[in-house]
Amino acid sequence: MSAKTTVDFSPAAAPLAEKLLEPALEILARYPAGRERSALLPLLHLVQTEEGFVSPTGVAFCAEILGINKAQVGAVATFYTMYKRRPTGEYLVSVCTNTLCNVLGGQEVYDQLSEHLGVGHDQTTADGKITLEHAECLAACDYAPVVTVNYDFTVDEATPESAVELVEKLRQGERPTPSRGARICSLKEMQFQLAGFADPRDGAVADGVAGAPTLRGVRLAQEHGIAVAGFDPESPITKTKPARDESALPPKTDDADKPVEAKPEGRITTVAKKAAGAVKAAAGAVADKVEERRHAGRTTDTGDVKDPEVRAAESRNPTADEPGRPEATASAEEAGVDGNEPAGDGKPAGDSTRGIVSQRSAAQEPTSNVPSVTEEEK
């Protein structure tokens, strides 16, 4: 879809289309022709740059520009937690309360913020500044407990006091330097980046430094003099598969009858092969046992391989003259079957165009399934 493409939007989507049509078309242009539907995720982020959440207007806009229905858009918007279905504050503060963060005090951090701000999960303060949420995992276990603002890491190894200090600065209009990561921005500015556009602020990604847990492995290697042999950190990363080292292969010989001399196996290789053999033997024994149990209790094969259900159906209706209708075997059953109306037009018997309503006339009496009994039989 090119930038010259015109789309006739409904009154529900027109207000948002006036503001977002140009960047939306730029997003669609990133995808191959006929695959524009894949742009739904960044389009939903684009909608949130304007409204701060995915509103019914945003759903209609995404549906109409992609040529899909609103139910399909809503199914995606309600699946991912990064798409908000209610107005969200300027700053989304997320506290990890998953296993490791919880053990190290994440729940206490969340509880203190909830009490201080007077809001609970997915709720926004009265001034519209802060929306609080507890997150299942923020992928920073080495910095636990961790707090993010608009999905950027802001407070590592957080405490209730440091978290409260953070939100107070945000409410006062400040944007404190994060522990690491990009510079703090508003939720709408972050949604613009998630839609696939660069942050226009000068030096927006220059704030923050790598934390000690991230550098711990490097520092341990330096302290103990551990390095990869022949590794040059300045060497470019190859984009193609390197050529095979022929020297690592066994020597070739022109004499087909002369076997290549095998290298003696080491102790570890020998033990590994023995273990592998033992595992295969145990697996074979288990498979034999399972096969034996599968055949346990089976009757002797008499040559009749016909399916029991097919055999029963043929016994009820040998000539197949009335498919789908079993032969009545008793007078009561016959009376009940005869009273059924035939089905047609893909509807169950007894249905009408207005729903499940009996087609019998008022004068027609329902047939009883119980045979009448005469006085003599009594």
Short mmCIF file of C-alpha atoms in Angstrom, two decimals, residues 16 19-21 23-24 27 41-55 58 61 82-84 186-197:
data_model
loop_
_atom_site.label_atom_id
_atom_site.label_comp_id
_atom_site.label_asym_id
_atom_site.label_seq_id
_atom_site.Cartn_x
_atom_site.Cartn_y
_atom_site.Cartn_z
CA LEU A 16 -7.85 8.87 14.27
CA LYS A 19 -3.76 12.08 12.57
CA LEU A 20 -2.18 8.67 11.98
CA LEU A 21 -2.77 7.79 8.34
CA PRO A 23 2.75 6.93 9.67
CA ALA A 24 0.34 4.00 9.33
CA ILE A 27 4.33 0.94 8.57
CA LEU A 41 1.09 -5.18 16.10
CA PRO A 42 2.98 -1.96 15.26
CA LEU A 43 -0.29 -0.33 14.21
CA LEU A 44 -1.74 -0.99 17.66
CA HIS A 45 1.33 0.65 19.21
CA LEU A 46 0.84 3.57 16.82
CA VAL A 47 -2.75 3.97 18.03
CA GLN A 48 -1.47 4.17 21.60
CA THR A 49 0.87 7.06 20.67
CA GLU A 50 -2.20 9.21 20.20
CA GLU A 51 -4.65 7.94 22.81
CA GLY A 52 -2.45 6.15 25.33
CA PHE A 53 -4.55 2.99 24.95
CA VAL A 54 -6.39 0.97 22.31
CA SER A 55 -9.83 2.55 22.16
CA GLY A 58 -8.30 2.63 17.43
CA PHE A 61 -8.91 2.35 12.45
CA MET A 82 1.36 -4.19 26.32
CA TYR A 83 -1.86 -3.09 24.62
CA LYS A 84 -3.97 -1.24 27.16
CA SER A 186 6.46 9.13 28.35
CA LEU A 187 4.30 6.13 27.51
CA LYS A 188 3.15 7.70 24.24
CA GLU A 189 6.76 8.40 23.23
CA MET A 190 7.63 4.79 23.99
CA GLN A 191 4.71 3.54 21.87
CA PHE A 192 6.11 5.54 18.94
CA GLN A 193 9.38 3.61 19.28
CA LEU A 194 7.56 0.27 19.61
CA ALA A 195 5.72 1.10 16.39
CA GLY A 196 9.12 1.05 14.69
CA PHE A 197 10.16 4.71 14.64
#
